[in-house]
PDB file of C-alpha atoms and ligand atoms in Angstrom:
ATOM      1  CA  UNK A   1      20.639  -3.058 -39.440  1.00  0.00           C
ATOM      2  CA  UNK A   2      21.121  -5.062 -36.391  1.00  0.00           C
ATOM      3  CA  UNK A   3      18.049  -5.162 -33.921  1.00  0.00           C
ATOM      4  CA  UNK A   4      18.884  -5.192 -30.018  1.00  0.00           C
ATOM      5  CA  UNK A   5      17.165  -6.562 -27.910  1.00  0.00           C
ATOM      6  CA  UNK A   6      16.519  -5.211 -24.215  1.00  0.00           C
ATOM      7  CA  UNK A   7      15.462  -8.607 -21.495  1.00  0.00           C
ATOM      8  CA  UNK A   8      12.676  -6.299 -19.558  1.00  0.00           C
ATOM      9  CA  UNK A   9      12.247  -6.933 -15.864  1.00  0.00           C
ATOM     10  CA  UNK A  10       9.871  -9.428 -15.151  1.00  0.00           C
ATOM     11  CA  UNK A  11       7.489 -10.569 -12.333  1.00  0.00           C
ATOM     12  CA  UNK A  12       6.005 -13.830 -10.848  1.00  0.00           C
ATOM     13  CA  UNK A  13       1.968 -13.414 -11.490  1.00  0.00           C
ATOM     14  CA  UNK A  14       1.942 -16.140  -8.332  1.00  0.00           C
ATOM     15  CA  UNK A  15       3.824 -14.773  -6.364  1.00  0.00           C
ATOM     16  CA  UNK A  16       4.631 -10.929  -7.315  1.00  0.00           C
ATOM     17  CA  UNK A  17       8.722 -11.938  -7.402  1.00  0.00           C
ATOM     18  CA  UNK A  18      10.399  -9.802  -9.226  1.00  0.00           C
ATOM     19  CA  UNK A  19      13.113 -10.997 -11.591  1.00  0.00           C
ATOM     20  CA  UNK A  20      15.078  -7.837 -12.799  1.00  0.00           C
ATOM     21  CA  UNK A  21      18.318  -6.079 -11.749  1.00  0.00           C
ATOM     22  CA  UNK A  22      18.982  -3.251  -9.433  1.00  0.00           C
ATOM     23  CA  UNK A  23      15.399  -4.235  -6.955  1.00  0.00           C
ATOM     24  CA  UNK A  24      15.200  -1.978  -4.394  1.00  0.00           C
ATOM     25  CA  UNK A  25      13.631  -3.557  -1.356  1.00  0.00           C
ATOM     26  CA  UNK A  26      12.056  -1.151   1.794  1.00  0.00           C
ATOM     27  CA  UNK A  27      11.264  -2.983   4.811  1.00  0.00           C
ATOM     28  CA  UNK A  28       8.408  -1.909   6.801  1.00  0.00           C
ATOM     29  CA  UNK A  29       8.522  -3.178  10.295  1.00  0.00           C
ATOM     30  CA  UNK A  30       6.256  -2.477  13.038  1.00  0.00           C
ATOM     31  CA  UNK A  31       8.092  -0.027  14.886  1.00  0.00           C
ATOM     32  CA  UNK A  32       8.000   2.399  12.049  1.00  0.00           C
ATOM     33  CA  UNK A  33       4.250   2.404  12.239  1.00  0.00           C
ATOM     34  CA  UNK A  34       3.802   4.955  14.801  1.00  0.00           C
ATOM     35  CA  UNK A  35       0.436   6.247  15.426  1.00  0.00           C
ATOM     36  CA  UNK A  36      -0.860   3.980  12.641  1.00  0.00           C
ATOM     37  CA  UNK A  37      -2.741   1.034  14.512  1.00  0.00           C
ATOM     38  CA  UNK A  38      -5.607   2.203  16.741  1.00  0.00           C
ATOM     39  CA  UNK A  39      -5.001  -0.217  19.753  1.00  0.00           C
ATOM     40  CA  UNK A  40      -1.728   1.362  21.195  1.00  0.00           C
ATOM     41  CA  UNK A  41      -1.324  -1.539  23.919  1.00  0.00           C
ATOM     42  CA  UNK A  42      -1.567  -4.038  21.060  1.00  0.00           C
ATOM     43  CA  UNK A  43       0.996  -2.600  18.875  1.00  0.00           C
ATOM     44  CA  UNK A  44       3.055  -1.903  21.501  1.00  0.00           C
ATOM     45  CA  UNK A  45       3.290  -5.686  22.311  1.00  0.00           C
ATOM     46  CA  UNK A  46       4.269  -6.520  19.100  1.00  0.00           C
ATOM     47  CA  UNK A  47       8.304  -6.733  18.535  1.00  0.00           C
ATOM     48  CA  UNK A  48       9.174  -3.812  16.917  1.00  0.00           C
ATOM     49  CA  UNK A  49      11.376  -5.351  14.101  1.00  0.00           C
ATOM     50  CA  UNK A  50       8.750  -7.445  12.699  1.00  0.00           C
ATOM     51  CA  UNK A  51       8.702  -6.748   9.161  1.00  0.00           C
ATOM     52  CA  UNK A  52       5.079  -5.747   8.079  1.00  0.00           C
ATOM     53  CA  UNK A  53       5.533  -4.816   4.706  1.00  0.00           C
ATOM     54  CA  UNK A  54       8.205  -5.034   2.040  1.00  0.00           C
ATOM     55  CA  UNK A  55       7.777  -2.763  -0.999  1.00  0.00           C
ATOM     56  CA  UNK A  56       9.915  -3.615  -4.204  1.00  0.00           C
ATOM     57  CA  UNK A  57      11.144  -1.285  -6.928  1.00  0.00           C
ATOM     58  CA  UNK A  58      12.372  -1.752  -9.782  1.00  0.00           C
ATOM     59  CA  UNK A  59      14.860   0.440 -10.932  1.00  0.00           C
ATOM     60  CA  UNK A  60      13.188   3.142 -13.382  1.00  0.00           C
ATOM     61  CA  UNK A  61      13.978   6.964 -14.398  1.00  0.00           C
ATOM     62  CA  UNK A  62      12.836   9.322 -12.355  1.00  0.00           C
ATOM     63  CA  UNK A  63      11.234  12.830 -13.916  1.00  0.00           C
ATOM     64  CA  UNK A  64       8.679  14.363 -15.264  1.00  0.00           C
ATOM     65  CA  UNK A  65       6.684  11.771 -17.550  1.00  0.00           C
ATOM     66  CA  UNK A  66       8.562   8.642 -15.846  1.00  0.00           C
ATOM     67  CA  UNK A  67       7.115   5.909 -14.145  1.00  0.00           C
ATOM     68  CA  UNK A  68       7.364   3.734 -11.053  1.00  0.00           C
ATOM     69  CA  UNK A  69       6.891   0.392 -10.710  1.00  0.00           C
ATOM     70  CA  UNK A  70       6.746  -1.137  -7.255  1.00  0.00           C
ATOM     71  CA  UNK A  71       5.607  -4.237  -5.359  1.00  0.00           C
ATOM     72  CA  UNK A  72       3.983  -4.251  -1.696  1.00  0.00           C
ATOM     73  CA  UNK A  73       3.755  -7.358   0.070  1.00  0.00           C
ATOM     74  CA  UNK A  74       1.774  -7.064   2.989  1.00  0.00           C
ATOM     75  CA  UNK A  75       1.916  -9.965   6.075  1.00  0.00           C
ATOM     76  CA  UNK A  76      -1.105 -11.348   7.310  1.00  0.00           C
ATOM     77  CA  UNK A  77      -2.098 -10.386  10.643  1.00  0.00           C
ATOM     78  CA  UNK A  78      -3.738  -8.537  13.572  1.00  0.00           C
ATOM     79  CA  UNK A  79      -2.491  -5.562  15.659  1.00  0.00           C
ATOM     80  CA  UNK A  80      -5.573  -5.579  18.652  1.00  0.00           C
ATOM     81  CA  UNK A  81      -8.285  -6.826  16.000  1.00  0.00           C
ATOM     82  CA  UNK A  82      -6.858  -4.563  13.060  1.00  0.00           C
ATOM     83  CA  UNK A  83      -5.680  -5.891  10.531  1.00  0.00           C
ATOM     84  CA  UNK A  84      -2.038  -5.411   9.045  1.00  0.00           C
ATOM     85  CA  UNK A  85      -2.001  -2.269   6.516  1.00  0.00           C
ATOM     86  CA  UNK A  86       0.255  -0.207   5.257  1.00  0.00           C
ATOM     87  CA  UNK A  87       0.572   3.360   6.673  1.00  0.00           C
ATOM     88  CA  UNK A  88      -0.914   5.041   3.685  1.00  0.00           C
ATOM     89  CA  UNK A  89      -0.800   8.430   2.177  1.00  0.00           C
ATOM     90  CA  UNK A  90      -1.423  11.249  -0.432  1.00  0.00           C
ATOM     91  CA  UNK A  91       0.711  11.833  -3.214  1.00  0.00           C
ATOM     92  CA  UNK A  92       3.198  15.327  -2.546  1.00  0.00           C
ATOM     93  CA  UNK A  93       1.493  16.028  -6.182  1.00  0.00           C
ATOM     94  CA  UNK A  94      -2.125  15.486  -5.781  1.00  0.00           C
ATOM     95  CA  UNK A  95      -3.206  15.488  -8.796  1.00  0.00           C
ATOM     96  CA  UNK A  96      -1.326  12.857  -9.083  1.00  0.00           C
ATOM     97  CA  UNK A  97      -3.006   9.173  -9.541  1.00  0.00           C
ATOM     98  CA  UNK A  98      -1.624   5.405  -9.621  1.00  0.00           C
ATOM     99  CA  UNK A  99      -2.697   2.352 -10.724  1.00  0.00           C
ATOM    100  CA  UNK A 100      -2.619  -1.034  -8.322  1.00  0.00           C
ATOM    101  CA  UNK A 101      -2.829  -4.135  -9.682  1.00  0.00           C
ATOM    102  CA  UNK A 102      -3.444  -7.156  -7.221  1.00  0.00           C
ATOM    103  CA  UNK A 103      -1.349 -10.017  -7.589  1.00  0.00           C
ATOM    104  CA  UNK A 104      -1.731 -12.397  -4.793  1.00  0.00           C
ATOM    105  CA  UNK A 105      -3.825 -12.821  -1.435  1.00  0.00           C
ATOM    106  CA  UNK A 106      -6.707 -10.758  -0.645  1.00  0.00           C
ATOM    107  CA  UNK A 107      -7.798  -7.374   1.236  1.00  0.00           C
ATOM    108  CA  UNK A 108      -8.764  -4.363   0.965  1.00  0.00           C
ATOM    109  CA  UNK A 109      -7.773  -0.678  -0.786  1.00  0.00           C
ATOM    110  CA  UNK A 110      -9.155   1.917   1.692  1.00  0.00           C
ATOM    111  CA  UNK A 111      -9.418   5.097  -0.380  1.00  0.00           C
ATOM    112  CA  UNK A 112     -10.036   8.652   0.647  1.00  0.00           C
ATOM    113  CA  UNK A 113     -10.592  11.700  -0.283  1.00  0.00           C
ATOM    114  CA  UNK A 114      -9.636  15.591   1.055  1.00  0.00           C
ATOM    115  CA  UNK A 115     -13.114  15.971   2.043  1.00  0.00           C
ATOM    116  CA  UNK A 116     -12.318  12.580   4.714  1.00  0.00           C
ATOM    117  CA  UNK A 117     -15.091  10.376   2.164  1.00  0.00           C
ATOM    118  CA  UNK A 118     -13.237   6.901   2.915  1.00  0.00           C
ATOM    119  CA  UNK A 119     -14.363   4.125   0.452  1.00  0.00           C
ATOM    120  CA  UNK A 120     -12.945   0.060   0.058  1.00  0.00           C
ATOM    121  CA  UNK A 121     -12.360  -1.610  -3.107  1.00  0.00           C
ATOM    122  CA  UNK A 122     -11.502  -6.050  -3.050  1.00  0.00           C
ATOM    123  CA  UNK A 123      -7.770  -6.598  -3.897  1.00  0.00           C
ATOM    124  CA  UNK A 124      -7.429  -9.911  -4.933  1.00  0.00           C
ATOM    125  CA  UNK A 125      -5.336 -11.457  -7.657  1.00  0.00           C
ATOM    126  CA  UNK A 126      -6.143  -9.901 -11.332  1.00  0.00           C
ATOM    127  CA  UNK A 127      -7.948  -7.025  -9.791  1.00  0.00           C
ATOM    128  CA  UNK A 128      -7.145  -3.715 -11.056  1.00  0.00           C
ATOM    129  CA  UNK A 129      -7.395  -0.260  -8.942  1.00  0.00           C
ATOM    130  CA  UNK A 130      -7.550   3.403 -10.519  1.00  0.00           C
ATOM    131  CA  UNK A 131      -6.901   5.697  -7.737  1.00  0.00           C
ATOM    132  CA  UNK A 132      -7.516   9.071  -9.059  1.00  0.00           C
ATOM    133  CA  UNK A 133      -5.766  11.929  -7.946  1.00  0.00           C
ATOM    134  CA  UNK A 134      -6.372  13.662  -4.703  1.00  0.00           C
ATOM    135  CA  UNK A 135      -7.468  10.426  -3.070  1.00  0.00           C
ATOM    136  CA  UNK A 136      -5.325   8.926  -0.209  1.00  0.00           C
ATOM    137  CA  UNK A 137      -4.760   4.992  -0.626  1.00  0.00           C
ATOM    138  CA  UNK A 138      -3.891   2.330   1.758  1.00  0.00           C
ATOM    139  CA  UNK A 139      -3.547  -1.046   1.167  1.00  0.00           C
ATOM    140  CA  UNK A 140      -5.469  -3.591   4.314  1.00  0.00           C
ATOM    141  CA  UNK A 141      -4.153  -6.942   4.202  1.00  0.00           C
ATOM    142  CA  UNK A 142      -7.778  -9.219   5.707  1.00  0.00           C
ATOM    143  CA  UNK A 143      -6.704 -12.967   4.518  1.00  0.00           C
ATOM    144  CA  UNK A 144      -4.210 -15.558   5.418  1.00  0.00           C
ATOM    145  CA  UNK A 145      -0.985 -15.087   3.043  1.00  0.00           C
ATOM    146  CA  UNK A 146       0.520 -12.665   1.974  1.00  0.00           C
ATOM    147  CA  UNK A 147      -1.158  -9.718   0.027  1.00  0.00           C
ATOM    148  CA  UNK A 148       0.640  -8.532  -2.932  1.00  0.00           C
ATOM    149  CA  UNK A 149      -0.246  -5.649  -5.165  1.00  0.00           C
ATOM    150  CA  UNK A 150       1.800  -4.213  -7.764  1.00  0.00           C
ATOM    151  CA  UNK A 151       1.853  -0.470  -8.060  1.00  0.00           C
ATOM    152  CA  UNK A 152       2.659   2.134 -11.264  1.00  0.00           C
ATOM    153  CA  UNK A 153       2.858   5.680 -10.034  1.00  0.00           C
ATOM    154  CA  UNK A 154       4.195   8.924 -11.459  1.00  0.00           C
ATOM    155  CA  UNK A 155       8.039   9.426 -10.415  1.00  0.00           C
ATOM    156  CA  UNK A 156       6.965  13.020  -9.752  1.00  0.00           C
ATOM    157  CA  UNK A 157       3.897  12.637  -7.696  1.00  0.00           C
ATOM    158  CA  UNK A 158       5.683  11.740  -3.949  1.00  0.00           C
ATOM    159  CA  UNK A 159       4.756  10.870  -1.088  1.00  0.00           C
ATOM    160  CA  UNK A 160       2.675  13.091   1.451  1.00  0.00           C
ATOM    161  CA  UNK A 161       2.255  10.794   4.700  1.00  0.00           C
ATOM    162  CA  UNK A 162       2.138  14.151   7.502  1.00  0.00           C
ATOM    163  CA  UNK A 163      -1.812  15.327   6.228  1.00  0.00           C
ATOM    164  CA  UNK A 164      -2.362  11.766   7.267  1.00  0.00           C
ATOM    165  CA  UNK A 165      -1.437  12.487  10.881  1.00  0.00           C
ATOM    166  CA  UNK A 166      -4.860  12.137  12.359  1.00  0.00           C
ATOM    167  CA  UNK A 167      -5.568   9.014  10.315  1.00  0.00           C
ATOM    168  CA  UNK A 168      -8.054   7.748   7.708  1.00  0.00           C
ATOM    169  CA  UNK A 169     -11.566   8.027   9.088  1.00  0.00           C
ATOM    170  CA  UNK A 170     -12.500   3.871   8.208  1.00  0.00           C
ATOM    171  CA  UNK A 171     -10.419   1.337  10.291  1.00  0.00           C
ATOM    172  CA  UNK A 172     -11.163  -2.222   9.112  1.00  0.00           C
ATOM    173  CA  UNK A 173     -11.462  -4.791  11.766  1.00  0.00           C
ATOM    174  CA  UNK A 174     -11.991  -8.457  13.161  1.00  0.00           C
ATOM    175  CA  UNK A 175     -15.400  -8.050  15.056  1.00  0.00           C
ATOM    176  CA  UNK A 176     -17.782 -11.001  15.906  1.00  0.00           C
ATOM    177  CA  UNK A 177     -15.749 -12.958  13.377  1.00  0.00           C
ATOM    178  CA  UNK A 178     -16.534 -10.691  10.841  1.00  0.00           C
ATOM    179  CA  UNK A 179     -14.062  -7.991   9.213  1.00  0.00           C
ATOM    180  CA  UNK A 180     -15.699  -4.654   9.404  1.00  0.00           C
ATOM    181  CA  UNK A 181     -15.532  -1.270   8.423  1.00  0.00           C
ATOM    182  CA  UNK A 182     -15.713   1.460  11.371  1.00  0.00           C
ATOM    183  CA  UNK A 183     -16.234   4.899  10.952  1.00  0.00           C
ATOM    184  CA  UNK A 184     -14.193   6.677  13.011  1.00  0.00           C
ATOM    185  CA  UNK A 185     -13.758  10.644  13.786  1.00  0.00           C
ATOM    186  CA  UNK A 186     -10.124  10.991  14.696  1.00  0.00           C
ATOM    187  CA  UNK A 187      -7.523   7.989  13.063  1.00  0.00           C
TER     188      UNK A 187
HETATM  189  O1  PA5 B   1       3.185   3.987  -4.306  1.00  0.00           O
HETATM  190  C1  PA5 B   1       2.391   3.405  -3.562  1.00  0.00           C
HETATM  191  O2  PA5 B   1       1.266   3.844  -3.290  1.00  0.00           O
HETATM  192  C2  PA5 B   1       2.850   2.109  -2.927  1.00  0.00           C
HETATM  193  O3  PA5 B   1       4.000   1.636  -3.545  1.00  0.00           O
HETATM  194  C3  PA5 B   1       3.090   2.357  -1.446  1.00  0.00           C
HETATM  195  O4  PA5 B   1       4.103   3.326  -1.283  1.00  0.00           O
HETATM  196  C4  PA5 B   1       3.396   1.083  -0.674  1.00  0.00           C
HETATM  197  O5  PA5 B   1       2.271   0.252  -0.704  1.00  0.00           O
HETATM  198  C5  PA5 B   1       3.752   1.365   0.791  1.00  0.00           C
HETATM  199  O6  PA5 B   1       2.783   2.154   1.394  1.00  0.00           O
HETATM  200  P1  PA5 B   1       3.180   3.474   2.182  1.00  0.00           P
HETATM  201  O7  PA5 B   1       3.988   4.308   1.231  1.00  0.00           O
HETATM  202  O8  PA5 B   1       1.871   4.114   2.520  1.00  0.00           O
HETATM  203  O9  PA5 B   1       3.977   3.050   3.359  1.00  0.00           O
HETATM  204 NI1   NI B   2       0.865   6.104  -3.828  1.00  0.00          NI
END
């Protein structure tokens, strides 16, 4: 009997490259992120094709019981003193949970659940994040290079980015040379 064998995908623990066929890159640049930063003026300012995000797929089945597998790398930077992060949602499915895994850089995962309870976890490389269902995530890039975090999520669960419309209720910023977490009422 003759044995095949399949070369899997692959990625770059330095430097979350993937090495596989079919990628499918998204490019997140700040003029898709609407409503997102608190300082309007700020984000305004900003050119709004700079890329703030790239996410990374690799090609996988989609269905019930399938997986995704997908890489965010998140620039460094400031919009008014917030820092870069991605827009962040619920799954469509919320029951629904992931998995991150962080690969390079470090930040933050701002978590949150229906009730509006925000909570952070450290993303830095080797660090591994069980986000249960129900519970909005957002990933907060607060160092100097490039945050990376690989992702594993149910092809079913979706993406539900409208019951975020008003925001997460913690905004981490640059204050007093310090990053911070503010509570905030409304985004
Ligand atoms: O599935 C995930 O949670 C990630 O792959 C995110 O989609 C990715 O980080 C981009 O964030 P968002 O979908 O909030 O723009
Ligand atoms: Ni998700």
């Amino acid at each position: 009997m003759s044995i095949t064998f399949n070369k899997p995908p692959s990625v770059a623990f330095l430097t979350g490259q993937f090495t596989a066929e079919n990628v499918i890159k998204k490019v997140t640049r700040s003029g898709d992120l609407s409503g997102v930063f608190h300082d309007i003026a700020a984000w305004q300012a900003i050119p709004s094709d700079t890329p703030i995000y790239e996410v990374e797929m690799l090609n996988s089945l989609q269905g019930e019981g399938e997986l995704y597998v997908g890489m965010t790398h998140l620039h460094p930077g400031r919009v008014g003193n917030e820092f870069h992060m991605t827009r962040g949602h619920f799954h469509q499915r919320r029951e629904q949970g992931e998995v991150y895994f962080g690969i390079r850089g470090s930040g933050l995962l701002l978590l949150q659940n229906e009730q509006r309870k925000a909570w952070l976890e450290h993303v830095s490389p080797g660090s591994v994040h069980i986000i249960p269902g129900d519970t909005a995530h957002r990933l907060i890039n607060t160092g100097s290079e490039v945050l990376s975090a690989l992702a594993v999520w149910p092809s079913i669960a979706g993406h539900d980015y409208g019951s975020l419309a008003q925001g997460f209720a913690l905004r981490v910023i640059l204050q007093d040379g310090k990053i911070q977490g503010k509570e905030v009422q409304n985004g």
